[in-house]
mmCIF file of C-alpha atoms and ligand atoms in Angstrom:
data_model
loop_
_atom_site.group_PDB
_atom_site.id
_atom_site.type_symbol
_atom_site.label_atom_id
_atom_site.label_comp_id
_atom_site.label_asym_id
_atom_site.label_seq_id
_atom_site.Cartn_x
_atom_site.Cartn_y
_atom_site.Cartn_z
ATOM 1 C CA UNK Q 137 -15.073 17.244 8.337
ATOM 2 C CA UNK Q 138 -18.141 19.706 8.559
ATOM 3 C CA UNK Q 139 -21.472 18.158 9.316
ATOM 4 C CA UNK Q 140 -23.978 20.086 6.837
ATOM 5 C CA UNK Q 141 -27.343 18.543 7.964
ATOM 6 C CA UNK Q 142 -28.865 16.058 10.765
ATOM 7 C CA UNK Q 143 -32.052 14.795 11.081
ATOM 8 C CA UNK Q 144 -33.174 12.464 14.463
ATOM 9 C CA UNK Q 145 -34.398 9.298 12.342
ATOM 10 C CA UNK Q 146 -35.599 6.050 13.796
ATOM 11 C CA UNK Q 147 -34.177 7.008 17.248
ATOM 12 C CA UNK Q 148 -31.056 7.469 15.549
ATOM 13 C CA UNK Q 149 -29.376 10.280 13.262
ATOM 14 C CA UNK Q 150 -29.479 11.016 9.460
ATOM 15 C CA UNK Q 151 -26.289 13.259 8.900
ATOM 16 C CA UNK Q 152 -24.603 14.679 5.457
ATOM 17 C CA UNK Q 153 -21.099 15.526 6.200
ATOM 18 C CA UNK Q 154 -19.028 17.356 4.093
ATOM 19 C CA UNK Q 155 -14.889 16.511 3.612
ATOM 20 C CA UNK Q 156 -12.189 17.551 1.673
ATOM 21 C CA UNK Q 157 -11.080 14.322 -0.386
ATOM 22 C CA UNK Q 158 -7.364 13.567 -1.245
ATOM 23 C CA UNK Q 159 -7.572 11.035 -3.309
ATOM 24 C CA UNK Q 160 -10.039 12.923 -5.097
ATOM 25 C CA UNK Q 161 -8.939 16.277 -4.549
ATOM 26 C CA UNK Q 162 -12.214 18.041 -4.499
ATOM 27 C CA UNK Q 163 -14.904 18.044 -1.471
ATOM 28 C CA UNK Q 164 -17.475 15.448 -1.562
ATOM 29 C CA UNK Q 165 -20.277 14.967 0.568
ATOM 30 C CA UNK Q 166 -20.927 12.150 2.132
ATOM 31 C CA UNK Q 167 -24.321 10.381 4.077
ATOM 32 C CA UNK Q 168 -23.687 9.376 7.591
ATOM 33 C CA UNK Q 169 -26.408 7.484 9.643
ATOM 34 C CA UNK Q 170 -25.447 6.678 12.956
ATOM 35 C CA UNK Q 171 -28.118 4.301 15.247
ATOM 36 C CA UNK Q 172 -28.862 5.159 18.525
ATOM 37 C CA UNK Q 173 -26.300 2.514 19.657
ATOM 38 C CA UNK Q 174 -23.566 4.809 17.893
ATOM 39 C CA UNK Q 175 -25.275 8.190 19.831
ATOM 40 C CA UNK Q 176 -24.084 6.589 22.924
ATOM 41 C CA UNK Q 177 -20.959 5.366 21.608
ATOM 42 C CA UNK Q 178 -21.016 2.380 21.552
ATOM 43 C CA UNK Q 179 -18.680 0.955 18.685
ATOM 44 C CA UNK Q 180 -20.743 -0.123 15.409
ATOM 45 C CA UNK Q 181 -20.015 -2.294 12.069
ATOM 46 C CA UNK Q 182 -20.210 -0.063 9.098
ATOM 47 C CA UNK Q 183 -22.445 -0.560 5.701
ATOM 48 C CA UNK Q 184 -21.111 1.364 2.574
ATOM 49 C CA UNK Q 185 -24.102 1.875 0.265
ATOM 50 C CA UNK Q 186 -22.737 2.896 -3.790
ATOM 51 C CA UNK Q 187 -25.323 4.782 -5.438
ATOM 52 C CA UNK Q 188 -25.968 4.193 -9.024
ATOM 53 C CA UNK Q 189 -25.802 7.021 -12.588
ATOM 54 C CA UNK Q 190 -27.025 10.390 -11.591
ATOM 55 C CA UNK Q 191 -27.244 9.514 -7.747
ATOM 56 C CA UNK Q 192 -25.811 12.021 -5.255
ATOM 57 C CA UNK Q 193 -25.609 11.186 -1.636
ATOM 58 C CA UNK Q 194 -29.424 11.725 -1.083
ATOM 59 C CA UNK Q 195 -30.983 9.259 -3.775
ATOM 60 C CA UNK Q 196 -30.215 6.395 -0.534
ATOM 61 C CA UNK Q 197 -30.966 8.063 2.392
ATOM 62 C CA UNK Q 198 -34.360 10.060 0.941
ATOM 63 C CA UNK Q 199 -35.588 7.008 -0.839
ATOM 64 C CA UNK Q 200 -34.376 3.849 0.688
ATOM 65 C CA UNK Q 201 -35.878 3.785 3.727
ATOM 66 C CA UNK Q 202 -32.666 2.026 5.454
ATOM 67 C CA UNK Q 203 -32.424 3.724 8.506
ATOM 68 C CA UNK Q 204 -35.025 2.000 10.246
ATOM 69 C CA UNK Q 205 -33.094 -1.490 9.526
ATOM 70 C CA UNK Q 206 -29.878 -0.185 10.712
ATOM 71 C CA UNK Q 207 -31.478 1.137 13.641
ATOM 72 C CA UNK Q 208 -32.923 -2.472 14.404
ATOM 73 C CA UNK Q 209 -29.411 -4.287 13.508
ATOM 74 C CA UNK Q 210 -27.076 -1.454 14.844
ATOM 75 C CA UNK Q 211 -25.179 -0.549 11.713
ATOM 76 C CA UNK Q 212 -23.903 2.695 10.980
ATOM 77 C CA UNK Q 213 -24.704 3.900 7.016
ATOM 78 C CA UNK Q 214 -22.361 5.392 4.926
ATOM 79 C CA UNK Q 215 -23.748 6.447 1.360
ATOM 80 C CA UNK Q 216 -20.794 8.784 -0.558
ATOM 81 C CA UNK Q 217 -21.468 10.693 -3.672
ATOM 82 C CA UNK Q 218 -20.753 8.767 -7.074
ATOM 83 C CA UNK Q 219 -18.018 11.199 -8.295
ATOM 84 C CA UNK Q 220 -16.092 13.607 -8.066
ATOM 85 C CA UNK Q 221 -17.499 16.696 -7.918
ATOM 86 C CA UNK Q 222 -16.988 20.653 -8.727
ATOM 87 C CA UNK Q 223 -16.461 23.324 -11.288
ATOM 88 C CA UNK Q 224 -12.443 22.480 -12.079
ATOM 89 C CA UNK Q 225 -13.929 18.435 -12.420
ATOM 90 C CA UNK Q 226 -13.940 16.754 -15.561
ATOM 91 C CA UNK Q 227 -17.473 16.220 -16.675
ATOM 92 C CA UNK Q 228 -19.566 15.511 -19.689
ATOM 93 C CA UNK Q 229 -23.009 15.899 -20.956
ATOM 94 C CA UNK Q 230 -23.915 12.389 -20.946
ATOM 95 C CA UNK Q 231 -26.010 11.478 -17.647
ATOM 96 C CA UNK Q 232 -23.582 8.271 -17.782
ATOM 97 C CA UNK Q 233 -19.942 10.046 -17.924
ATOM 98 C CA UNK Q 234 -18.227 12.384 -15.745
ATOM 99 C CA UNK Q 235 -20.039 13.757 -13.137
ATOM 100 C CA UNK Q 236 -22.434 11.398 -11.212
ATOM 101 C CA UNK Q 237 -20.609 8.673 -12.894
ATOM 102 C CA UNK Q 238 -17.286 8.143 -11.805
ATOM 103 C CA UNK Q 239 -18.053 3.859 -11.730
ATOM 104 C CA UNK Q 240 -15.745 3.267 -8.484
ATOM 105 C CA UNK Q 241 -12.426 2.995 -10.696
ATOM 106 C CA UNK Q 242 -9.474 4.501 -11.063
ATOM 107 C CA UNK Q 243 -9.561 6.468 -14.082
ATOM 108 C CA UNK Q 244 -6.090 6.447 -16.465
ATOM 109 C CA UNK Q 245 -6.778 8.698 -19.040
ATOM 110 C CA UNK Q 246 -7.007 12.315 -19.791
ATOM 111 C CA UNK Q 247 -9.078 14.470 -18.653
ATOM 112 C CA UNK Q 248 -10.293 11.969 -15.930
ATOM 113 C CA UNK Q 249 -7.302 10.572 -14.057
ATOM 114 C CA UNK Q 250 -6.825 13.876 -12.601
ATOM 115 C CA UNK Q 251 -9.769 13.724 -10.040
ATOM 116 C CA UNK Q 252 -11.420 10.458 -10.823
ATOM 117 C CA UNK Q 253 -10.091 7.732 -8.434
ATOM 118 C CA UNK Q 254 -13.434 6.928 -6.519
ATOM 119 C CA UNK Q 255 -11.895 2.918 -5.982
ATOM 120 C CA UNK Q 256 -8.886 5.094 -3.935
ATOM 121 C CA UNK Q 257 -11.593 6.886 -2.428
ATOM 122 C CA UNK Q 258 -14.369 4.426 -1.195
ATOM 123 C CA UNK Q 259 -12.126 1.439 -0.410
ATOM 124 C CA UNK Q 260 -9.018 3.769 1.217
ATOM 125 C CA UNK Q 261 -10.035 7.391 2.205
ATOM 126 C CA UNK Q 262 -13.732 7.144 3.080
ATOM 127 C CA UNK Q 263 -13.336 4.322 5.814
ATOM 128 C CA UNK Q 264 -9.732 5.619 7.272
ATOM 129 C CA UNK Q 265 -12.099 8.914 7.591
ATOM 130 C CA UNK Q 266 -15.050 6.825 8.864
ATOM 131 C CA UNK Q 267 -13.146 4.760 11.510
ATOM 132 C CA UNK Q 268 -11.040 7.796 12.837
ATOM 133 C CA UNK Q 269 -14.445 10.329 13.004
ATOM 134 C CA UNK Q 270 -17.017 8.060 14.136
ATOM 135 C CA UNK Q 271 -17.490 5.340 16.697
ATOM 136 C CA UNK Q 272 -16.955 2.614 14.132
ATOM 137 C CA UNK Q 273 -15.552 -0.800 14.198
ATOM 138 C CA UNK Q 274 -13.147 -2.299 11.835
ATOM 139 C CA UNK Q 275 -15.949 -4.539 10.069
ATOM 140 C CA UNK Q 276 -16.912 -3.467 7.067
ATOM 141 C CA UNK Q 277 -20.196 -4.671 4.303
ATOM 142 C CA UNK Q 278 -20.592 -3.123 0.790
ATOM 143 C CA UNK Q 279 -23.960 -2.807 -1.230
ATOM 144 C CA UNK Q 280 -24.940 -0.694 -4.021
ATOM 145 C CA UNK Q 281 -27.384 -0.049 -7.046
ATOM 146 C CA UNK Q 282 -26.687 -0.579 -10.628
ATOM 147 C CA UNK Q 283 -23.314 1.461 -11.373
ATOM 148 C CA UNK Q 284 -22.789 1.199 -7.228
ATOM 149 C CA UNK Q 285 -23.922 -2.206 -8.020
ATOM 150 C CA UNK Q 286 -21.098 -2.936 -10.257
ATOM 151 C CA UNK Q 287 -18.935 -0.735 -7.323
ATOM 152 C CA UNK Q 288 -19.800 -2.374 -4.727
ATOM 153 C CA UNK Q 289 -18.821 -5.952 -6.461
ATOM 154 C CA UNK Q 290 -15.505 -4.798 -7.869
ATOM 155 C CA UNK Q 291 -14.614 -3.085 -4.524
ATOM 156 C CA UNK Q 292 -15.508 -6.184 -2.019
ATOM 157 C CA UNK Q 293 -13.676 -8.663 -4.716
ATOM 158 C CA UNK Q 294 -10.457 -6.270 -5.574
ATOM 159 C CA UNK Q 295 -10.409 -6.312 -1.682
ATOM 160 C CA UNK Q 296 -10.108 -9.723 -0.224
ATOM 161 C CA UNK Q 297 -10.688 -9.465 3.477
ATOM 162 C CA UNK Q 298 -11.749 -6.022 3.391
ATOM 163 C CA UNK Q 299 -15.205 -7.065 3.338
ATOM 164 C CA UNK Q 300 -17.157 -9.125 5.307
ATOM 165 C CA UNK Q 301 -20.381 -9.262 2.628
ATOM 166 C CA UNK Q 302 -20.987 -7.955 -0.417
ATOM 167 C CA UNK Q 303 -24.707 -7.263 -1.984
ATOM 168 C CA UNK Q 304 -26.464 -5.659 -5.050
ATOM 169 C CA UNK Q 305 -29.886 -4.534 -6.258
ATOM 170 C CA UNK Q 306 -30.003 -4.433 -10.320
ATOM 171 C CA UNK Q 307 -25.773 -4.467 -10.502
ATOM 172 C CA UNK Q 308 -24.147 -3.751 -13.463
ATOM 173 C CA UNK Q 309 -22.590 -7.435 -13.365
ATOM 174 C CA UNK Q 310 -20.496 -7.229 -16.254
ATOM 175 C CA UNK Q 311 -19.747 -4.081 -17.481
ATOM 176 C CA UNK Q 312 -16.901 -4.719 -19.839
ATOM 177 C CA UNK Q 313 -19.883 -6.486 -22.517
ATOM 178 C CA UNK Q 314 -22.602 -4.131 -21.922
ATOM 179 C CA UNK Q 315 -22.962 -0.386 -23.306
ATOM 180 C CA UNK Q 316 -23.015 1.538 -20.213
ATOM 181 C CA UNK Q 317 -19.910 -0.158 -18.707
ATOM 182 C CA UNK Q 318 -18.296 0.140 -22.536
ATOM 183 C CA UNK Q 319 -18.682 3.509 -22.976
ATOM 184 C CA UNK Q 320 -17.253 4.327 -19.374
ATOM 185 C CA UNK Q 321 -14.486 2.237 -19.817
ATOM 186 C CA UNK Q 322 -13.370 3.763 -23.350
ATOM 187 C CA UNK Q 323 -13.169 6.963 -21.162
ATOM 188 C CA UNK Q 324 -11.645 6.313 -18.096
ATOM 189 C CA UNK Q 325 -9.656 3.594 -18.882
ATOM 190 C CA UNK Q 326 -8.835 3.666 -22.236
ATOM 191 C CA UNK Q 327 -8.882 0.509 -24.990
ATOM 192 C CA UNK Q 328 -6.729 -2.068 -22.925
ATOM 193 C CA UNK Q 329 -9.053 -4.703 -22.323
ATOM 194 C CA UNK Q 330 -7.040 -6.135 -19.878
ATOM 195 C CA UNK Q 331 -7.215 -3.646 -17.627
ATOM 196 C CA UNK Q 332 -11.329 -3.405 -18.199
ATOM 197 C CA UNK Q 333 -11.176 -7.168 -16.606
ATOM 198 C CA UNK Q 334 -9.736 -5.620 -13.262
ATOM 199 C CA UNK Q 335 -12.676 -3.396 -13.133
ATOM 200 C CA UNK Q 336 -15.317 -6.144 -14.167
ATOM 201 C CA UNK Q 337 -17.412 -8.285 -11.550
ATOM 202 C CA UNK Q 338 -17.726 -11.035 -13.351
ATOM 203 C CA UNK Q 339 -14.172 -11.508 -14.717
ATOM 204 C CA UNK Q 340 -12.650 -10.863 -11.263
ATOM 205 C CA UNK Q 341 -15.322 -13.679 -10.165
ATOM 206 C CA UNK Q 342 -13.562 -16.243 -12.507
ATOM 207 C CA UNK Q 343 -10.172 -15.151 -11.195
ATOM 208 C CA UNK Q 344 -10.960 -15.381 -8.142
ATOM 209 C CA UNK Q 345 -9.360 -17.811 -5.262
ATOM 210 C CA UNK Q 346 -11.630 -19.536 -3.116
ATOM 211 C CA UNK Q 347 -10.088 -18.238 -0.135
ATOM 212 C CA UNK Q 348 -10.968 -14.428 -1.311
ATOM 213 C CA UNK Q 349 -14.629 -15.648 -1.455
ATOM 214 C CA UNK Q 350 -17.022 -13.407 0.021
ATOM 215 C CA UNK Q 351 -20.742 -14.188 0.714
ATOM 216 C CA UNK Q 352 -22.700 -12.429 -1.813
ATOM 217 C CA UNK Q 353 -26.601 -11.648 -2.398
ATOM 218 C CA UNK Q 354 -27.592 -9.925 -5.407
ATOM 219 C CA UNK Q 355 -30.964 -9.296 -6.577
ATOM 220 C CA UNK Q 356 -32.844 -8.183 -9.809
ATOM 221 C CA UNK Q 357 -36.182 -7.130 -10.648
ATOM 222 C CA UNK Q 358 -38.088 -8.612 -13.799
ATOM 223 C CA UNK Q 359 -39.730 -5.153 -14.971
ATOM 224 C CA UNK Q 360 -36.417 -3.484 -15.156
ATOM 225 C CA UNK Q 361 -35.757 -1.344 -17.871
ATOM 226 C CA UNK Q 362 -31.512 -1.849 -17.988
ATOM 227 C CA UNK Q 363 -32.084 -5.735 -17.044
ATOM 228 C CA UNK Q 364 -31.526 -6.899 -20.674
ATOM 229 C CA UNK Q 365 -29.272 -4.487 -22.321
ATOM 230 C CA UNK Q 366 -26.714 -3.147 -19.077
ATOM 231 C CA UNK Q 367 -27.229 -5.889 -16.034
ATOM 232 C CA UNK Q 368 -27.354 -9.260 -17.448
ATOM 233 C CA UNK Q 369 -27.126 -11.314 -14.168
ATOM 234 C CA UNK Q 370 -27.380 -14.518 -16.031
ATOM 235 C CA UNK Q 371 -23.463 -13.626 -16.682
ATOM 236 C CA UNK Q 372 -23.071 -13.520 -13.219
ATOM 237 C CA UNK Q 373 -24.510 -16.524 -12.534
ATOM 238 C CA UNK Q 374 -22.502 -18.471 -14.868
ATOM 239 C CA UNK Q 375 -19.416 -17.440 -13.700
ATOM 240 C CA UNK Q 376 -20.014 -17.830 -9.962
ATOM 241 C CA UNK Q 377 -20.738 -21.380 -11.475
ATOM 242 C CA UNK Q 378 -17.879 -21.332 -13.431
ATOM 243 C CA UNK Q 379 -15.749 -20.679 -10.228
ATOM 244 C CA UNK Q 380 -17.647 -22.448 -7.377
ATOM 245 C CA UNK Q 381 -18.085 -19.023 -6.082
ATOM 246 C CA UNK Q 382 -21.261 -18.880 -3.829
ATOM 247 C CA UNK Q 383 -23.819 -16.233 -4.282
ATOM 248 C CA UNK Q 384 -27.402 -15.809 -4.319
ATOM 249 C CA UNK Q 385 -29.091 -14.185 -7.245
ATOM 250 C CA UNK Q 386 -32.887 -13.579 -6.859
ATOM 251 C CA UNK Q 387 -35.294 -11.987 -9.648
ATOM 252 C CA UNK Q 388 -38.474 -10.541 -8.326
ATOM 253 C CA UNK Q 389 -41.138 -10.233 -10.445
ATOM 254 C CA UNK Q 390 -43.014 -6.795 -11.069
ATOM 255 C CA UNK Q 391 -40.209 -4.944 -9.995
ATOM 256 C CA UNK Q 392 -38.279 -2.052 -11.928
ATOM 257 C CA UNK Q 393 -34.680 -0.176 -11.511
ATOM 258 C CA UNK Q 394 -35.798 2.316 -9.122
ATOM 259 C CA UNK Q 395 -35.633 2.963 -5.614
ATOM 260 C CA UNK Q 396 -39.060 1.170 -5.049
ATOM 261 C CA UNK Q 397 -37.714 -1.867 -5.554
ATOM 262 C CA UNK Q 398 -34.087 -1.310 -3.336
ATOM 263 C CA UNK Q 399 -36.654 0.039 -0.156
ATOM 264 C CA UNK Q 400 -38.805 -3.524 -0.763
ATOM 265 C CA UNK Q 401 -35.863 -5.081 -0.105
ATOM 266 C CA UNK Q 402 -32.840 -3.333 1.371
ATOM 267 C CA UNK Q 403 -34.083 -4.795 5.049
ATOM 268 C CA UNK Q 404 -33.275 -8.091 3.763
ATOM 269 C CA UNK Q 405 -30.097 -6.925 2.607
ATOM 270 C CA UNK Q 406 -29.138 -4.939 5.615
ATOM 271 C CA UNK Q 407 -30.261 -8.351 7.935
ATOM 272 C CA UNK Q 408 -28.021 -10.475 5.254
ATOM 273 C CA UNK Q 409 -24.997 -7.652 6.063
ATOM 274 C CA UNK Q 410 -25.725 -7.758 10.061
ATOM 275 C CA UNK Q 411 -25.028 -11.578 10.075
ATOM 276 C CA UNK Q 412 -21.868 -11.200 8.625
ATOM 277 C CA UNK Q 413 -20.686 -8.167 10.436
ATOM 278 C CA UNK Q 414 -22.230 -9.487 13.873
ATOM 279 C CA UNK Q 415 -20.094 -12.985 13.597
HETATM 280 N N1 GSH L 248 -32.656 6.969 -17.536
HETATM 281 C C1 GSH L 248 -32.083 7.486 -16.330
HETATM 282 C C2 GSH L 248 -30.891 6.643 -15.989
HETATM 283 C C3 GSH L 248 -30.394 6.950 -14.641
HETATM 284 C C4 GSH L 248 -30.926 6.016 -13.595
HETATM 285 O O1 GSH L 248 -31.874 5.235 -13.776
HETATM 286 N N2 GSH L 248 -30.292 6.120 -12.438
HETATM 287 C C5 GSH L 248 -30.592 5.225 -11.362
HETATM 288 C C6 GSH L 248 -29.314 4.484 -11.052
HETATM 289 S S1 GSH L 248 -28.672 3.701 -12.523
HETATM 290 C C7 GSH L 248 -31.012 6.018 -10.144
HETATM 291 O O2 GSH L 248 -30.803 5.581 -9.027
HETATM 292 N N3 GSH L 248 -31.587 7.217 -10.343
HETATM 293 C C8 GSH L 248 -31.896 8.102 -9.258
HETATM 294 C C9 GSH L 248 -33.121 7.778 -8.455
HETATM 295 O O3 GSH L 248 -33.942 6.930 -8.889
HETATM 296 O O4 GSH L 248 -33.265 8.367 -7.365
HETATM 297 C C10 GSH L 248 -31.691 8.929 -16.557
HETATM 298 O O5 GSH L 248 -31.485 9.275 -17.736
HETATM 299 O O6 GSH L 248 -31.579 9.711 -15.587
#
């Protein structure tokens, strides 16, 4: 691993680091904040942050102002690109294919399957790498934004145990019935519908058995421009009642899809992660 930037931040350290990836087999760069607690190495829980369509690893740690939370609770950040990356990549036009859209999956089909396998990456590779290169411990929290959203959902529930929390801002809840989610799908996994459901929040929700449950906090803003036609966390809601599976889904009013409305809240989230990786 080759660290590409630091910054000192909130008495601890904003880092990018940059790795070759086998699952993915390109380099990726990948966000790295480490609180002061982790400077003098003492052992810390780890956050994963999945950014959403056209995010890189800097959409989180410019905008989100999380550092100064993790700081406070101890938590070291990790915030990974969303896909991979480079000139012999697959990619596509469409700010929602391909590049800086790789929706935490394992792609199937041609041309993606050859590099796109970010669920190998951010659920395998990125915390063997994490744990081995940095004082972390072995307890883990995902979050994540609309496509990292939907990522970070799909990753905590296709993991049982893995995770100790799980929590989203504007999630792309169900993203085998909405257009985004569709057209991704088509691509990277091809028409089998079945498989979609393995890939789909709230169908692994209703599959799920109550001892895989993991405590959940998802939130929504009212003003957001993908609430009605990608997001849809009424379909959540229904199937967490569906399944007695406990979760909190709050809708704030006045806020839209961007990163104003993750740094409003993301302390909440990062205290709601801290209780379940301090237990
Ligand atoms: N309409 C947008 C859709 C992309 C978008 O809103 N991306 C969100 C995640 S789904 C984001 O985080 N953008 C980067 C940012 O706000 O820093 C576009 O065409 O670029």
């Amino acid at each position: 691993m080759e660290r590409i930037e630091q910054h000192a931040c909130f008495g601890g350290r904003q880092e990018v680091w940059r790795h070759a990836s086998a699952a993915l087999g390109c380099d990726m760069r990948v966000g790295v904040f480490r609180p002061s607690a982790a400077l003098r190495g003492e052992s810390c829980p780890v956050l994963y942050w999945l950014s959403g369509l056209t995010c890189t690893e800097q959409n989180f740690i410019t905008k989100a102002g999380a550092q100064a939370h993790a700081e406070r609770h101890g938590l070291i950040l990790v915030a990974p690109d969303t896909s991979p990356r480079g000139e012999g990549v697959a990619d596509d036009p469409a700010y929602d294919l391909g590049q800086g859209a790789g929706f935490y999956l394992n792609a199937t089909q041609a041309p993606w399957a050859a590099h796109y396998r970010m669920q190998d990456y951010v659920a395998e590779e990125l915390p063997a790498l994490i744990e081995r290169h940095f004082p972390a411990t072995a307890a883990r929290s995902i979050a994540g934004h609309s496509m990292g959203g939907h990522g970070a959902l799909v990753t905590a529930l296709r993991n049982p145990g893995r995770y100790r929390s799980v929590s989203a801002f504007s999630a792309v809840v169900a993203p085998s019935q909405v257009s985004w989610g569709q057209k991704a799908f088509a691509a990277y996994l091809g028409e089998d519908r079945e498989a979609w459901g393995r890939w789909d929040a709230v169908a692994l929700i209703r599959a799920a058995s109550p001892s895989e449950h993991v405590p959940m906090l998802v939130d929504q803003g009212l003003d957001d421009e993908f609430l009605e036609a990608q997001l849809r966390p009424e379909l959540l809601e229904a199937a967490c009642l569906d399944a007695g599976y406990l979760s909190t889904v709050r809708r704030h009013a006045g806020y839209d899809h961007s990163y104003y409305f993750i740094a409003s809240f993301i302390g909440e989230h990062i205290a709601f992660h801290a209780r379940a990786l301090r237990e």
